[in-house]
Structure formats: C-alpha cells, structure tokens
Coordinates of C-alpha atoms in Angstrom, one line a residue:
Chain A
M1 CA 10.4 -9.1 30.3
R2 CA 6.7 -8.6 29.3
F3 CA 3.7 -9.5 31.4
K4 CA 3.1 -13.2 31.3
L5 CA -0.2 -14.9 31.9
N6 CA 1.1 -17.7 34.0
R7 CA -1.8 -18.8 36.1
K8 CA -0.1 -21.8 37.6
K9 CA 2.8 -20.1 39.3
R10 CA 1.2 -16.9 40.3
E11 CA -2.2 -15.8 41.3
V12 CA -3.4 -13.3 38.8
H13 CA -5.4 -10.3 39.7
L14 CA -9.0 -10.8 38.6
G15 CA -9.0 -7.4 36.7
D16 CA -5.9 -8.5 34.9
R17 CA -7.5 -11.7 33.8
V18 CA -10.5 -9.9 32.5
F19 CA -8.4 -7.3 30.8
A20 CA -6.2 -9.9 29.1
F21 CA -9.3 -11.6 27.9
I22 CA -10.7 -8.3 26.5
L23 CA -7.5 -7.7 24.6
K24 CA -7.3 -11.3 23.4
V25 CA -10.8 -11.3 21.8
P26 CA -10.0 -8.7 19.1
S27 CA -6.7 -10.5 18.4
V28 CA -8.4 -13.8 17.8
A29 CA -11.0 -12.0 15.8
L30 CA -8.4 -10.5 13.6
V31 CA -7.1 -14.0 12.7
L32 CA -10.7 -15.2 12.1
L33 CA -11.3 -12.2 9.9
L34 CA -8.5 -13.2 7.6
V35 CA -9.8 -16.8 7.5
S36 CA -13.3 -15.7 6.9
I37 CA -12.3 -13.4 4.0
A38 CA -10.8 -16.5 2.3
Y39 CA -13.8 -18.6 3.2
Y40 CA -16.4 -16.1 1.9
L41 CA -14.5 -15.6 -1.3
F42 CA -14.3 -19.3 -1.8
R43 CA -17.9 -20.0 -1.0
N44 CA -19.2 -17.2 -3.3
A45 CA -16.9 -18.4 -6.2
L46 CA -18.2 -22.0 -5.9
P47 CA -20.9 -21.7 -8.7
V48 CA -18.2 -20.8 -11.3
I49 CA -15.7 -23.3 -9.9
H50 CA -18.2 -26.1 -10.3
K51 CA -19.4 -24.9 -13.7
Q52 CA -16.1 -24.2 -15.4
G53 CA -13.3 -25.8 -13.3
W54 CA -9.9 -25.1 -14.7
S55 CA -11.1 -23.7 -18.0
F56 CA -11.8 -20.6 -16.0
V57 CA -8.1 -19.7 -16.0
T58 CA -7.1 -21.3 -19.3
T59 CA -9.7 -19.8 -21.7
S60 CA -10.0 -16.2 -22.8
V61 CA -13.6 -15.6 -23.7
W62 CA -15.4 -13.4 -21.1
D63 CA -19.0 -13.2 -22.1
P64 CA -21.4 -12.3 -19.3
V65 CA -24.4 -12.6 -21.7
N66 CA -23.9 -16.3 -22.3
D67 CA -22.4 -16.9 -18.9
V68 CA -19.0 -18.0 -20.2
Y69 CA -16.0 -16.8 -18.3
G70 CA -12.4 -17.1 -19.1
A71 CA -9.9 -15.2 -17.0
L72 CA -6.8 -15.7 -19.0
P73 CA -6.6 -12.1 -20.4
V74 CA -6.9 -10.6 -16.9
V75 CA -4.3 -12.9 -15.5
Y76 CA -2.1 -12.0 -18.5
G77 CA -2.8 -8.3 -18.0
T78 CA -2.0 -8.5 -14.3
V79 CA 1.3 -10.3 -14.9
V80 CA 2.4 -8.0 -17.8
S81 CA 1.6 -4.7 -16.1
S82 CA 3.3 -5.8 -12.9
F83 CA 6.3 -7.1 -14.8
I84 CA 6.7 -3.7 -16.5
A85 CA 6.4 -2.0 -13.1
I86 CA 9.1 -4.2 -11.6
L87 CA 11.4 -3.8 -14.5
I88 CA 11.3 0.0 -14.3
S89 CA 11.0 0.3 -10.5
T90 CA 13.7 -2.1 -9.3
P91 CA 16.8 -0.3 -10.6
L92 CA 15.2 3.0 -9.7
S93 CA 14.3 2.1 -6.2
V94 CA 17.6 0.4 -5.4
G95 CA 19.3 3.5 -6.8
V96 CA 17.2 5.7 -4.6
A97 CA 18.0 3.6 -1.5
L98 CA 21.7 3.6 -2.3
F99 CA 21.6 7.4 -2.9
L100 CA 19.9 7.9 0.4
T101 CA 22.2 5.6 2.5
E102 CA 25.5 6.0 0.8
I103 CA 25.8 9.3 -1.0
A104 CA 23.4 12.0 0.2
P105 CA 24.3 14.3 3.0
T106 CA 22.1 13.8 6.0
R107 CA 19.9 16.8 5.4
V108 CA 19.4 16.1 1.7
G109 CA 18.8 12.5 2.5
R110 CA 16.1 13.4 5.0
V111 CA 14.2 15.6 2.5
V112 CA 14.5 13.2 -0.4
G113 CA 13.5 10.3 1.9
F114 CA 10.4 12.2 3.0
L115 CA 9.5 13.0 -0.6
V116 CA 9.8 9.4 -1.7
E117 CA 7.6 8.4 1.2
M118 CA 5.1 11.0 0.1
L119 CA 4.8 9.1 -3.2
A120 CA 3.4 6.2 -1.2
A121 CA 0.9 8.5 0.5
I122 CA -0.8 9.9 -2.6
P123 CA -4.2 8.1 -3.0
S124 CA -4.4 5.7 -5.9
V125 CA -7.3 7.6 -7.4
V126 CA -5.2 10.7 -7.6
Y127 CA -2.6 8.8 -9.5
G128 CA -5.3 7.6 -11.8
L129 CA -6.5 11.1 -12.4
W130 CA -3.0 12.4 -13.1
G131 CA -2.4 9.3 -15.3
I132 CA -5.5 10.0 -17.5
F133 CA -4.8 13.7 -18.0
V134 CA -1.0 13.9 -17.9
L135 CA 0.7 10.6 -18.3
A136 CA -1.5 9.1 -21.0
P137 CA -1.4 12.1 -23.4
W138 CA 2.3 12.3 -23.0
L139 CA 2.7 8.6 -23.8
R140 CA 0.4 8.9 -26.8
T141 CA 2.1 11.9 -28.4
T142 CA 5.7 11.4 -27.4
V143 CA 6.8 8.2 -25.8
E144 CA 4.8 5.6 -27.8
P145 CA 5.6 7.1 -31.3
F146 CA 9.2 7.2 -30.3
L147 CA 9.3 3.6 -29.1
A148 CA 7.5 2.5 -32.2
K149 CA 10.0 4.3 -34.4
T150 CA 13.1 3.0 -32.6
M151 CA 12.0 -0.4 -31.5
G152 CA 9.0 -1.0 -33.6
F153 CA 10.4 -4.3 -34.9
L154 CA 9.6 -5.9 -31.6
P155 CA 6.0 -7.1 -31.2
F156 CA 5.7 -5.1 -27.9
F157 CA 5.9 -1.8 -29.6
Q158 CA 3.6 -2.1 -32.5
G159 CA 0.1 -0.9 -33.1
A160 CA -1.6 2.4 -32.6
P161 CA -0.5 4.6 -29.7
Y162 CA -3.6 5.0 -27.5
G163 CA -1.9 6.4 -24.5
V164 CA -4.0 4.4 -22.1
G165 CA -3.0 0.7 -22.1
M166 CA -0.6 -1.8 -20.7
L167 CA 2.4 0.5 -20.8
A168 CA 0.6 3.4 -19.0
A169 CA -0.6 1.0 -16.3
G170 CA 2.9 -0.4 -15.9
I171 CA 4.4 3.0 -15.6
I172 CA 1.9 4.2 -13.0
L173 CA 2.5 1.0 -11.0
A174 CA 6.2 1.6 -11.2
I175 CA 5.8 5.0 -9.7
M176 CA 3.5 3.6 -7.0
I177 CA 5.7 0.7 -5.9
T178 CA 9.0 2.6 -5.9
P179 CA 8.5 3.9 -2.3
T180 CA 7.8 0.3 -1.1
I181 CA 10.9 -1.2 -2.7
S182 CA 13.2 1.7 -1.8
S183 CA 12.2 2.1 1.8
I184 CA 12.8 -1.6 2.5
S185 CA 16.0 -1.7 0.6
R186 CA 17.1 1.3 2.6
E187 CA 16.3 -0.3 5.9
I188 CA 18.4 -3.3 4.8
F189 CA 21.3 -1.2 3.7
N190 CA 21.2 0.6 7.0
A191 CA 21.4 -2.6 8.9
I192 CA 24.7 -3.5 7.2
P193 CA 27.5 -2.5 9.7
R194 CA 29.6 0.5 9.0
V195 CA 32.8 -1.5 9.3
Q196 CA 31.9 -3.6 6.3
R197 CA 31.9 -0.4 4.2
E198 CA 35.1 0.9 5.9
A199 CA 36.8 -2.4 5.1
A200 CA 36.2 -2.0 1.4
L201 CA 37.2 1.7 1.4
A202 CA 40.4 0.8 3.4
L203 CA 41.3 -1.7 0.7
G204 CA 41.3 1.2 -1.8
S205 CA 38.0 0.7 -3.5
T206 CA 36.1 3.7 -4.9
R207 CA 32.8 4.6 -3.5
W208 CA 30.9 2.7 -6.1
E209 CA 33.0 -0.4 -5.7
M210 CA 32.4 -0.2 -2.0
M211 CA 28.6 -0.1 -2.7
R212 CA 28.9 -3.1 -4.9
L213 CA 31.1 -5.1 -2.7
S214 CA 29.9 -4.4 0.7
V215 CA 26.4 -3.2 0.3
L216 CA 24.7 -4.7 -2.7
Q217 CA 26.5 -8.1 -2.3
S218 CA 25.3 -8.6 1.2
A219 CA 21.9 -7.1 0.7
R220 CA 21.0 -9.2 -2.3
R221 CA 18.5 -11.4 -0.5
G222 CA 16.8 -8.5 1.1
I223 CA 16.5 -6.6 -2.2
I224 CA 14.9 -9.7 -3.7
G225 CA 12.4 -9.6 -0.8
A226 CA 11.7 -5.9 -1.3
V227 CA 11.1 -6.5 -5.0
I228 CA 8.7 -9.4 -4.3
L229 CA 6.8 -7.1 -1.8
G230 CA 6.6 -4.5 -4.5
L231 CA 5.3 -7.1 -6.9
G232 CA 2.6 -8.0 -4.4
R233 CA 1.5 -4.3 -4.3
A234 CA 1.5 -4.0 -8.0
L235 CA -0.6 -7.1 -8.5
G236 CA -3.4 -5.9 -6.3
E237 CA -3.3 -2.2 -7.2
T238 CA -6.8 -1.3 -8.4
M239 CA -7.9 2.3 -9.1
A240 CA -5.0 3.8 -10.9
V241 CA -4.7 0.7 -13.1
T242 CA -8.4 0.6 -13.8
M243 CA -8.3 4.2 -15.0
L244 CA -5.3 3.7 -17.2
I245 CA -5.3 0.3 -18.6
G246 CA -8.2 0.8 -21.1
N247 CA -10.2 -2.1 -19.9
R248 CA -10.4 -4.4 -22.8
H249 CA -10.7 -8.2 -22.4
E250 CA -8.0 -9.3 -24.8
V251 CA -4.5 -10.8 -24.9
S252 CA -2.3 -8.6 -27.0
A253 CA 1.4 -8.7 -27.4
S254 CA 1.7 -5.0 -27.9
L255 CA 2.2 -2.9 -24.8
F256 CA 0.3 0.0 -26.4
A257 CA -2.9 -2.0 -26.5
P258 CA -5.5 -1.7 -23.8
G259 CA -6.0 -4.6 -21.5
S260 CA -7.4 -5.3 -18.1
T261 CA -6.1 -6.8 -14.8
M262 CA -7.7 -9.0 -12.2
A263 CA -8.3 -6.0 -9.9
S264 CA -9.5 -3.7 -12.6
I265 CA -12.1 -6.1 -14.0
I266 CA -13.6 -6.5 -10.5
A267 CA -13.7 -2.7 -10.0
N268 CA -15.3 -2.3 -13.4
E269 CA -17.9 -4.9 -13.5
Y270 CA -18.8 -5.9 -10.0
A271 CA -21.3 -3.2 -9.1
E272 CA -23.1 -3.8 -12.4
A273 CA -23.0 -7.6 -12.6
T274 CA -26.5 -9.0 -12.8
S275 CA -26.4 -12.7 -13.2
D276 CA -25.2 -14.8 -10.2
V277 CA -22.6 -16.6 -12.3
H278 CA -21.1 -13.3 -13.4
V279 CA -20.8 -12.2 -9.7
A280 CA -19.3 -15.6 -8.9
A281 CA -16.8 -15.3 -11.7
L282 CA -15.7 -11.9 -10.5
V283 CA -15.4 -13.3 -7.0
E284 CA -13.3 -16.2 -8.3
V285 CA -11.0 -13.6 -9.9
G286 CA -10.8 -12.0 -6.4
L287 CA -10.1 -15.4 -4.9
L288 CA -7.2 -15.9 -7.3
L289 CA -5.9 -12.5 -6.5
F290 CA -6.1 -13.1 -2.8
A291 CA -4.3 -16.4 -3.1
V292 CA -1.5 -14.9 -5.2
T293 CA -0.9 -11.9 -3.1
F294 CA -1.0 -14.1 0.0
V295 CA 1.7 -16.3 -1.3
I296 CA 3.8 -13.5 -2.7
N297 CA 3.7 -11.5 0.5
S298 CA 4.5 -14.5 2.7
L299 CA 7.5 -15.1 0.4
A300 CA 8.6 -11.5 0.7
R301 CA 8.4 -11.7 4.5
L302 CA 10.6 -14.7 4.4
F303 CA 13.2 -13.1 2.2
I304 CA 13.2 -9.8 4.0
S305 CA 13.5 -11.2 7.6
R306 CA 16.4 -13.3 6.4
G307 CA 17.7 -10.3 4.5
F308 CA 18.7 -8.6 7.7
R309 CA 21.8 -10.6 8.3
W310 CA 23.1 -8.1 10.8
G311 CA 21.1 -6.1 13.2
A312 CA 17.8 -7.2 14.6
P313 CA 15.1 -8.0 12.0
S314 CA 12.4 -5.5 12.3
N315 CA 9.1 -6.7 13.7
S316 CA 7.0 -5.9 10.7
P317 CA 8.9 -6.1 7.5
G318 CA 5.9 -6.3 5.3
G319 CA 5.1 -2.6 5.6
A320 CA 2.0 -1.1 4.0
K321 CA 4.0 2.0 3.5
Chain B
M1 CA 34.9 -11.6 -2.8
Q2 CA 38.7 -11.6 -3.1
R3 CA 38.6 -12.6 -6.7
H4 CA 36.2 -9.6 -7.3
F5 CA 38.7 -7.4 -5.6
A6 CA 41.6 -8.6 -7.8
D7 CA 39.6 -7.6 -10.8
Y8 CA 39.2 -4.1 -9.5
I9 CA 42.8 -3.7 -8.5
F10 CA 44.2 -4.6 -11.9
R11 CA 42.0 -2.2 -13.7
S12 CA 43.5 1.2 -14.3
Y13 CA 42.8 3.7 -11.6
R14 CA 41.4 6.3 -14.0
K15 CA 38.9 3.9 -15.4
R16 CA 37.8 3.0 -11.9
K17 CA 37.4 6.7 -11.1
A18 CA 35.3 7.2 -14.2
I19 CA 33.0 4.3 -13.4
N20 CA 32.6 5.6 -9.9
A21 CA 31.7 9.0 -11.1
L22 CA 29.3 7.6 -13.6
M23 CA 27.5 5.4 -11.1
C24 CA 27.2 8.1 -8.5
G25 CA 25.8 10.3 -11.1
L26 CA 23.3 7.6 -12.1
L27 CA 22.2 7.2 -8.4
V28 CA 21.6 10.9 -8.2
L29 CA 19.6 10.7 -11.4
A30 CA 17.6 7.8 -10.0
A31 CA 16.7 9.8 -6.9
T32 CA 15.7 12.7 -9.1
L33 CA 13.6 10.5 -11.4
A34 CA 11.9 8.9 -8.5
I35 CA 10.6 12.1 -7.0
F36 CA 9.8 13.7 -10.3
P37 CA 6.3 12.2 -10.5
L38 CA 5.6 13.6 -7.0
F39 CA 6.3 17.1 -8.2
S40 CA 4.3 16.5 -11.4
V41 CA 1.3 15.1 -9.6
F42 CA 1.4 17.8 -6.9
G43 CA 1.9 20.6 -9.5
Y44 CA -1.0 19.5 -11.6
V45 CA -3.3 18.8 -8.7
V46 CA -2.6 22.3 -7.3
A47 CA -2.7 24.1 -10.6
Q48 CA -5.8 22.4 -11.9
G49 CA -7.6 21.9 -8.6
Y50 CA -7.1 25.4 -7.2
S51 CA -9.0 27.1 -10.0
A52 CA -12.0 24.8 -9.5
L53 CA -12.2 25.3 -5.7
N54 CA -14.9 27.7 -4.9
W55 CA -17.8 28.2 -2.5
E56 CA -20.1 26.2 -4.6
F57 CA -17.7 23.2 -4.6
F58 CA -18.0 23.0 -0.8
T59 CA -21.7 23.7 -0.5
A60 CA -23.6 22.3 -3.5
V61 CA -24.5 18.8 -4.5
P62 CA -23.8 17.6 -8.0
K63 CA -25.9 19.1 -10.8
P64 CA -27.7 16.8 -13.2
V65 CA -25.6 15.4 -16.1
G66 CA -24.8 18.0 -18.6
E67 CA -25.3 21.1 -16.4
I68 CA -22.3 23.2 -15.5
G69 CA -21.7 23.8 -11.8
G70 CA -22.5 22.0 -8.7
G71 CA -20.1 20.8 -6.1
M72 CA -19.1 17.9 -4.0
A73 CA -20.6 18.8 -0.6
N74 CA -22.4 15.5 -0.3
A75 CA -19.2 13.6 -1.1
L76 CA -17.3 15.6 1.5
L77 CA -19.9 14.8 4.1
G78 CA -20.0 11.3 2.9
T79 CA -16.3 10.8 3.3
C80 CA -16.5 12.2 6.8
T81 CA -19.3 9.8 7.7
L82 CA -17.5 6.8 6.2
V83 CA -14.3 7.7 8.0
A84 CA -16.1 8.2 11.3
L85 CA -17.7 4.7 10.9
A86 CA -14.4 3.2 10.0
S87 CA -12.7 4.8 13.0
L88 CA -15.4 3.3 15.3
I89 CA -14.3 -0.1 14.0
G90 CA -10.7 0.3 13.2
I91 CA -9.3 2.3 16.1
P92 CA -10.5 0.2 19.1
W93 CA -9.8 -3.0 17.2
G94 CA -6.3 -2.0 16.1
V95 CA -5.3 -0.5 19.4
S96 CA -6.4 -3.4 21.4
V97 CA -4.6 -5.9 19.1
A98 CA -1.5 -3.7 19.4
L99 CA -1.8 -3.7 23.2
Y100 CA -2.2 -7.4 23.3
L101 CA 0.9 -7.9 21.1
S102 CA 3.1 -5.6 23.0
E103 CA 2.0 -6.4 26.5
Y104 CA 0.9 -10.0 26.5
G105 CA 2.6 -11.2 23.4
G106 CA 5.2 -13.2 25.3
K107 CA 8.9 -12.4 25.4
Q108 CA 9.6 -9.5 23.1
G109 CA 6.2 -10.1 21.6
R110 CA 7.5 -13.3 20.0
G111 CA 5.0 -15.8 21.4
R112 CA 3.5 -18.2 19.0
F113 CA 0.0 -16.9 19.1
A114 CA 1.4 -13.3 18.9
G115 CA 3.2 -14.4 15.8
V116 CA 0.0 -15.7 14.2
V117 CA -1.8 -12.4 15.0
R118 CA 1.0 -10.3 13.6
F119 CA 1.2 -12.4 10.5
S120 CA -2.6 -12.0 10.0
A121 CA -2.3 -8.2 10.5
D122 CA 0.5 -8.1 7.9
M123 CA -1.4 -10.2 5.4
L124 CA -4.5 -8.1 6.0
S125 CA -2.5 -4.9 5.2
S126 CA -1.0 -6.4 2.1
I127 CA -4.0 -8.0 0.4
P128 CA -5.6 -5.7 -2.2
S129 CA -8.2 -3.4 -0.7
I130 CA -10.7 -4.4 -3.4
I131 CA -10.7 -7.9 -1.9
V132 CA -11.9 -6.4 1.4
G133 CA -14.7 -4.8 -0.6
L134 CA -15.7 -8.2 -2.0
F135 CA -15.8 -9.6 1.5
V136 CA -17.9 -6.8 2.9
Y137 CA -20.2 -7.1 -0.1
A138 CA -20.8 -10.8 0.7
L139 CA -21.2 -10.1 4.4
V140 CA -23.2 -6.9 4.5
V141 CA -24.5 -5.8 1.1
I142 CA -26.1 -9.2 0.3
T143 CA -27.6 -9.5 3.7
M144 CA -29.0 -6.0 3.7
R145 CA -29.9 -6.2 0.0
R146 CA -28.5 -2.8 -0.7
F147 CA -25.4 -0.7 -0.8
S148 CA -25.0 1.2 2.4
A149 CA -22.8 3.6 4.3
V150 CA -22.4 0.9 7.0
A151 CA -20.9 -1.5 4.5
G152 CA -18.5 1.2 3.2
G153 CA -17.5 2.1 6.8
L154 CA -16.9 -1.5 7.7
A155 CA -14.7 -2.0 4.6
L156 CA -12.6 1.0 5.5
G157 CA -12.6 0.0 9.1
I158 CA -11.1 -3.4 8.3
L159 CA -8.5 -1.7 6.2
M160 CA -7.6 0.6 9.1
I161 CA -6.9 -2.2 11.6
P162 CA -3.5 -3.3 10.4
T163 CA -2.1 0.2 10.0
V164 CA -3.4 1.4 13.4
C165 CA -2.1 -1.8 15.0
R166 CA 1.4 -1.6 13.5
T167 CA 2.0 2.1 14.4
T168 CA 0.6 1.7 17.9
E169 CA 2.6 -1.5 18.6
E170 CA 5.8 0.2 17.4
L171 CA 5.2 3.1 19.7
L172 CA 4.3 0.9 22.7
R173 CA 7.5 -1.1 22.1
M174 CA 9.6 2.1 22.5
I175 CA 8.4 2.5 26.1
P176 CA 11.2 1.2 28.3
E177 CA 10.6 -1.8 30.5
H178 CA 11.3 0.0 33.7
I179 CA 8.3 2.2 33.3
R180 CA 6.1 -0.9 33.5
E181 CA 8.1 -2.2 36.4
A182 CA 7.8 1.1 38.2
G183 CA 4.0 0.9 37.9
L184 CA 3.9 -2.7 39.1
A185 CA 6.2 -1.8 42.0
L186 CA 3.6 0.6 43.2
G187 CA 1.3 -2.3 43.5
L188 CA -0.9 -1.4 40.6
P189 CA -2.5 -4.3 38.8
R190 CA -1.3 -4.7 35.2
W191 CA -4.4 -3.5 33.5
K192 CA -4.1 -0.2 35.3
V193 CA -0.4 0.0 34.4
I194 CA -1.3 -0.6 30.8
L195 CA -4.3 1.8 30.7
W196 CA -3.1 4.6 32.9
I197 CA 0.6 4.6 32.4
I198 CA 1.5 2.9 29.1
L199 CA -1.4 4.0 27.0
K200 CA -1.9 7.4 28.6
G201 CA 1.8 8.2 28.4
S202 CA 2.0 7.6 24.7
R203 CA -1.4 9.1 23.9
G204 CA 0.0 11.9 21.7
P205 CA 2.1 9.8 19.3
I206 CA -0.6 7.1 19.1
T207 CA -3.2 9.8 18.1
T208 CA -0.9 11.1 15.4
G209 CA -0.3 7.6 14.1
I210 CA -4.1 7.0 14.1
M211 CA -4.6 10.3 12.2
L212 CA -2.2 9.2 9.6
S213 CA -4.1 6.0 9.0
I214 CA -7.3 8.0 8.9
A215 CA -5.8 10.1 6.2
R216 CA -4.7 7.0 4.3
V217 CA -8.0 5.3 4.5
S218 CA -9.9 8.4 3.4
G219 CA -8.3 8.1 0.0
E220 CA -9.3 4.5 -0.5
T221 CA -11.6 4.1 -3.5
A222 CA -11.6 0.4 -4.5
P223 CA -13.4 -1.1 -1.5
L224 CA -16.1 1.6 -1.7
L225 CA -17.2 0.9 -5.3
F226 CA -19.6 -1.8 -4.4
T227 CA -20.1 -1.3 -0.7
A228 CA -20.9 2.4 -0.1
F229 CA -21.5 2.8 -3.9
N230 CA -22.3 6.4 -4.8
N231 CA -25.0 8.9 -4.4
R232 CA -25.7 12.1 -6.2
F233 CA -27.7 13.6 -3.4
W234 CA -27.3 14.2 0.3
Q235 CA -27.1 11.0 2.3
S236 CA -30.4 9.9 3.7
G237 CA -29.3 7.3 6.3
L238 CA -26.6 5.0 7.2
D239 CA -28.4 2.1 5.5
Q240 CA -28.4 3.9 2.2
P241 CA -25.8 4.4 -0.5
I242 CA -23.5 7.2 0.2
A243 CA -21.2 9.4 -1.8
S244 CA -17.5 9.7 -1.0
L245 CA -14.8 12.0 -2.3
P246 CA -12.5 9.3 -3.9
V247 CA -15.4 7.6 -5.6
Q248 CA -16.7 10.9 -6.9
I249 CA -13.2 11.8 -8.2
Y250 CA -13.1 8.4 -10.0
T251 CA -16.6 8.8 -11.5
Y252 CA -15.8 12.4 -12.7
A253 CA -12.3 11.5 -14.0
I254 CA -13.6 8.8 -16.3
S255 CA -16.6 10.9 -17.4
P256 CA -16.5 12.9 -20.7
Y257 CA -17.4 16.3 -19.3
D258 CA -14.8 19.0 -18.8
D259 CA -16.6 20.6 -15.9
W260 CA -16.6 17.2 -14.1
H261 CA -12.9 16.8 -14.8
R262 CA -12.3 20.2 -13.2
Q263 CA -14.2 19.1 -10.1
A264 CA -12.3 15.9 -10.0
W265 CA -9.0 17.9 -9.8
A266 CA -10.5 20.0 -7.0
G267 CA -11.4 16.9 -5.1
A268 CA -8.0 15.5 -5.7
L269 CA -6.5 18.6 -4.3
L270 CA -8.4 18.3 -1.1
L271 CA -7.4 14.6 -0.7
V272 CA -3.7 15.4 -1.4
M273 CA -3.7 18.3 1.0
L274 CA -5.2 16.1 3.7
V275 CA -2.6 13.4 3.2
F276 CA 0.3 15.8 3.0
A277 CA -0.8 17.7 6.1
M278 CA -1.1 14.5 8.1
N279 CA 2.3 13.2 7.0
L280 CA 4.0 16.5 7.8
L281 CA 2.3 16.6 11.2
T282 CA 3.4 13.0 12.0
R283 CA 6.9 13.9 11.0
V284 CA 7.0 16.9 13.2
V285 CA 5.5 15.1 16.2
F286 CA 7.7 12.1 15.9
N287 CA 10.9 14.0 15.3
S288 CA 10.3 16.5 18.2
G289 CA 9.1 13.8 20.5
G290 CA 12.8 12.7 21.0
N291 CA 12.0 9.2 20.1
S292 CA 13.2 9.2 16.5
K293 CA 13.6 5.6 15.6
K294 CA 16.7 5.6 13.5
Q295 CA 19.5 7.9 13.0
G296 CA 19.2 10.1 9.9
G297 CA 15.4 10.3 10.2
N298 CA 13.0 7.8 9.0

C-alpha cells in the first residue's frame, strides 16, 4: 500500500498536499519536456519540410551551397551500420548471457558480468579514440584485405581498404551494444524458473540441449526485445560512429567505403551550418532519428515486458545501461 | 517441444555429447570475445595516456596550433563546471520524480499517470543524446545568440534526469512498507515520513547512484558540440562557450597532430578512470549494503 491522495475520503494534512504538489510538478514537467523536444524539433524542421517534402528522404544529393538536401545516404548509413552491429552483437550477447546464467560458476560469472557492464560505462568518445588508432588500422591492414581476398566476389567486400568506414562503425557499435543486449537477455534468462531447466535435465538432455529447450525457447520474445533495444542504441550512437565512419555523403554497397549516419551528420555539420535551411535540414534529420528511436524503444519495451513470462516484469526494462 | 525431444533422443549419445561440448566451448568463447575489447581499450588508454599525463597537462591551457605542449586544464575545469550545472538541474528533478513515482504513484507505482511519467523517463533515456543537444540549441543557444556553459549544463542536466530517477526509484522501492507505516503510526505527516525517514535512510545508496550518473554524464560529448561548444582558453563566464574534456578529446583525436593525439589519450585515461572508479564504488556500496537485488550479483 502506497500513500494515496484520496481527498474525498480522508482529510489530508495541508503539508502533505503541498508536498505532493511539489513532487508532482517535476513529474508533469518531465512529460512536457519530452513533448516539447518533439515539438521544437518539428517546428525548427518546418522550413525544409515545406521546401522539399518527401524528396528529403528519397534523394541523395546533400548540397548546402545550393540548399538542396537529400537524406537518403545518411538513412542508408544508419541502417547498414546498425545492421552490421546487430548481426555481430546478437549471437555474441546471447552467448554471453547464456554463459553467465548457465555455465559460469558464481564467482567467475560475477567478474565477467561486471566486466561486460563496464563495456557500457566507457564513454563513446573513448571508443572513438580507440577506434581511430587501434581498430581502424587493424581493419585496414589485416581484416579488410583478408575479407577482400576470401569474399571479394561479394559487392560488400570490394574496393580499397580505408580502415575507417561502414565496417569499422558497425564493429564499434557491436561492441557498444553488446552490454545492453546481454544484460537484458540475462535478466530474462534469470526469470525462467529453475524447475524448467531441471525438467529438461531430468529427461536426459545435455546441458546445451537444456539451454536450447528450456531457456532459449521460452526466452525468444525477450531476446527479440533486447535486440530491438540494442538496435535503438545503435541507431542513435553518435561520437564513436562520427569518428569512425569516414563522413562521406554517399551510398556505396561496399562496407569498406566511408559513409555517414543520421547522428554523425548532425554532429559534424550542425555547429558550422550557416544557412537557415541547412540548420533546418539537420534538425529534420534529428526529428527522423527521434521518431525512429521512439518507435523502436516503445516496441522493445513491449517485447521485453512480455518476455518475462515468469517472475514479475521489472519496472524499467528499457535500461540505459 | 516433445517432437524436439524425440529428435534428440534418437541421435547417438556421443554426437550429442560432442555438440554439447562444442556449444559450451562457443559460449565461453563468446564471453571472452565480448570482454576482449574492454581489455584492449583499457590497455591502450593506460599505456598511451599514462605517458602523456604530466604536470603541464593539469595546469596549462592548450598551446596555439602547431606548438608542442600545453594541457587540458581549462577543459578539466570546464567539465567540472558543466557537471555542476547539470547536477543542479538533474539531481533535484530526478530525485523528486523518483519520490513521486515511488510514494505517490498509486498501488505499486502502477497508477496511470505514474505510468506516463515512467514511460517519458524511459524514452528520455533512450533517445540519442545528440537530440537533446538539438533541443537545447533551439531553446537556449538561439535565444542567447551564442554557445554557452549554461546551455551545455542544461543539456547534460536533461540527460541526467532519467538515470537519477531510475536508480533512486529502484532504491526507494526496496524500502519495506512497514517502515513507512511505522512513521505514520507515530503521527508524522507523510511528507515528514518521506523526507526524514525514507529519503534520509537511503541517503547513502542514493548518493552513490547519483555519483554514477554524474560519471556517466561527464563523458557525454554529442550534446555539448553545439551547446557548450569549445574554448581554447580559460572560461570567462557561464554565458560564454566553455571547453570540456570529452569535446577536447574529440577535437584532438580527429586532428592531424601527434602531440594532440597524445593529449587525447591522456584525457581519455582520466575519463575512463573516473567512470571505473565510480562503478567499482557503486558495486562495493550496493553489495555491502545487504540489499543486493538479485542472487549472483547484478
């Protein structure tokens, strides 16, 4: 039973009424804050929405000098880099979560769990720095030539190995979203009752069969939710991607080629944008990004809260962790 | 599920054992692979950053382009200023929302309005931080007609609200109901129970949670790029552009100068140390506080 503000039935202490009001104001303001973020973005994007309409997202020329803006390449870059990240990170994160809940001894699990959480705590700009000086040279000299040699017949692995580019951005994103996906998968695995596992083992399944039958089967929905949440993080990640993607406004099939994402183009151009339309165009990119992450995260919330079929759903599944 | 099971049973035992060993091996490999970047990042940051940390780094402002030397003193002070401003906004706001949700949020905090507030907090924490930068730009920078420390502080403060709110609410929820009832039974009005018993009693953990969110927010770069901007000199006022550690790291990292790269690593070392220390501290406080949330640690 929590305190209720039921003025009809009970007389409420004046101090209580004042205090409740004081607490309610910031809560209302928080909701208004979110609404006003959306409103401001929309209002400041209006010049470009009026001027270009849908061609903004369907064309690919981005020319601030002539005030022509087509956001297709950044949308493409965002989708591709996030897709690479999800592709790498999903098996890895689910593997980590399984390792932590099913295999690792408590002490090992605790340490590894902490280390994985620390991955989420490293600031994005530090990942960017590491990416520029460690990851990108490694990709340029080792990974990309190797991929070109073995799978060069695919259009994704053709062209000069720059190091920085779509692949580098995707990999850094994969590293950054792994803690998100794995910590939520882990919570979901933990919520699955012990007896479910024991039942599978009692029927003679091996440990892996037990994981497949009683853990992964029942956690499918939750895992999908976790991956969607990771996707939401990947779409909006700014600094590391800006430093690693190469910032070129082009659609290119090759993953070695530089590109740019919605977040990175804002980070790169906003402070230097001079014409009003240029600013508005960048704000519209921001508006799109806002809308997409909003939808994605709501979706993830839905999946995750239903993913807990046993045990109580946690209060705040959409963790920022 | 039964059909699945039949598949397994008719396979040969040895094959099943082999698959089991292989998959368990792969899971261990996945865990190793996932934490490998952490060691790599940490190793490079320490190795590269440590050599660049010296007295000058902490005391000098950046030298003009091309000259070797100089430090990040102004950026360090700038980050402190920005974080202080952010705390002024984010902590009271976040804590009071958390109090509202846990104490007045209806049964189990599941009232309808509480749901809306919690959803907003969740969304606020999951939208990209650069969007908050765009918002503050529209709200403050355009109105004031210049980049300023206030704008940067506001952007960081907004980003702090959801994290402070979530950790505080989770902690408040752990306080058993009978503590509140005991206070009420003494005839205290609710606001006194909330302030002097609930909040005061969980002061320690809440402070730790807040410090963690401060550490997190002090590494934020994206929202500062066009709110606080950057400044190569000492800050001259809260209504002026201000340097900050993350933005300075970013600028130096993408610059072509070796000496700047060196300083970027040193800055990164400071940031990483801060974040690691805070996380370790949180872990120690929460584990020794006897209120570990789940078995097997969190």
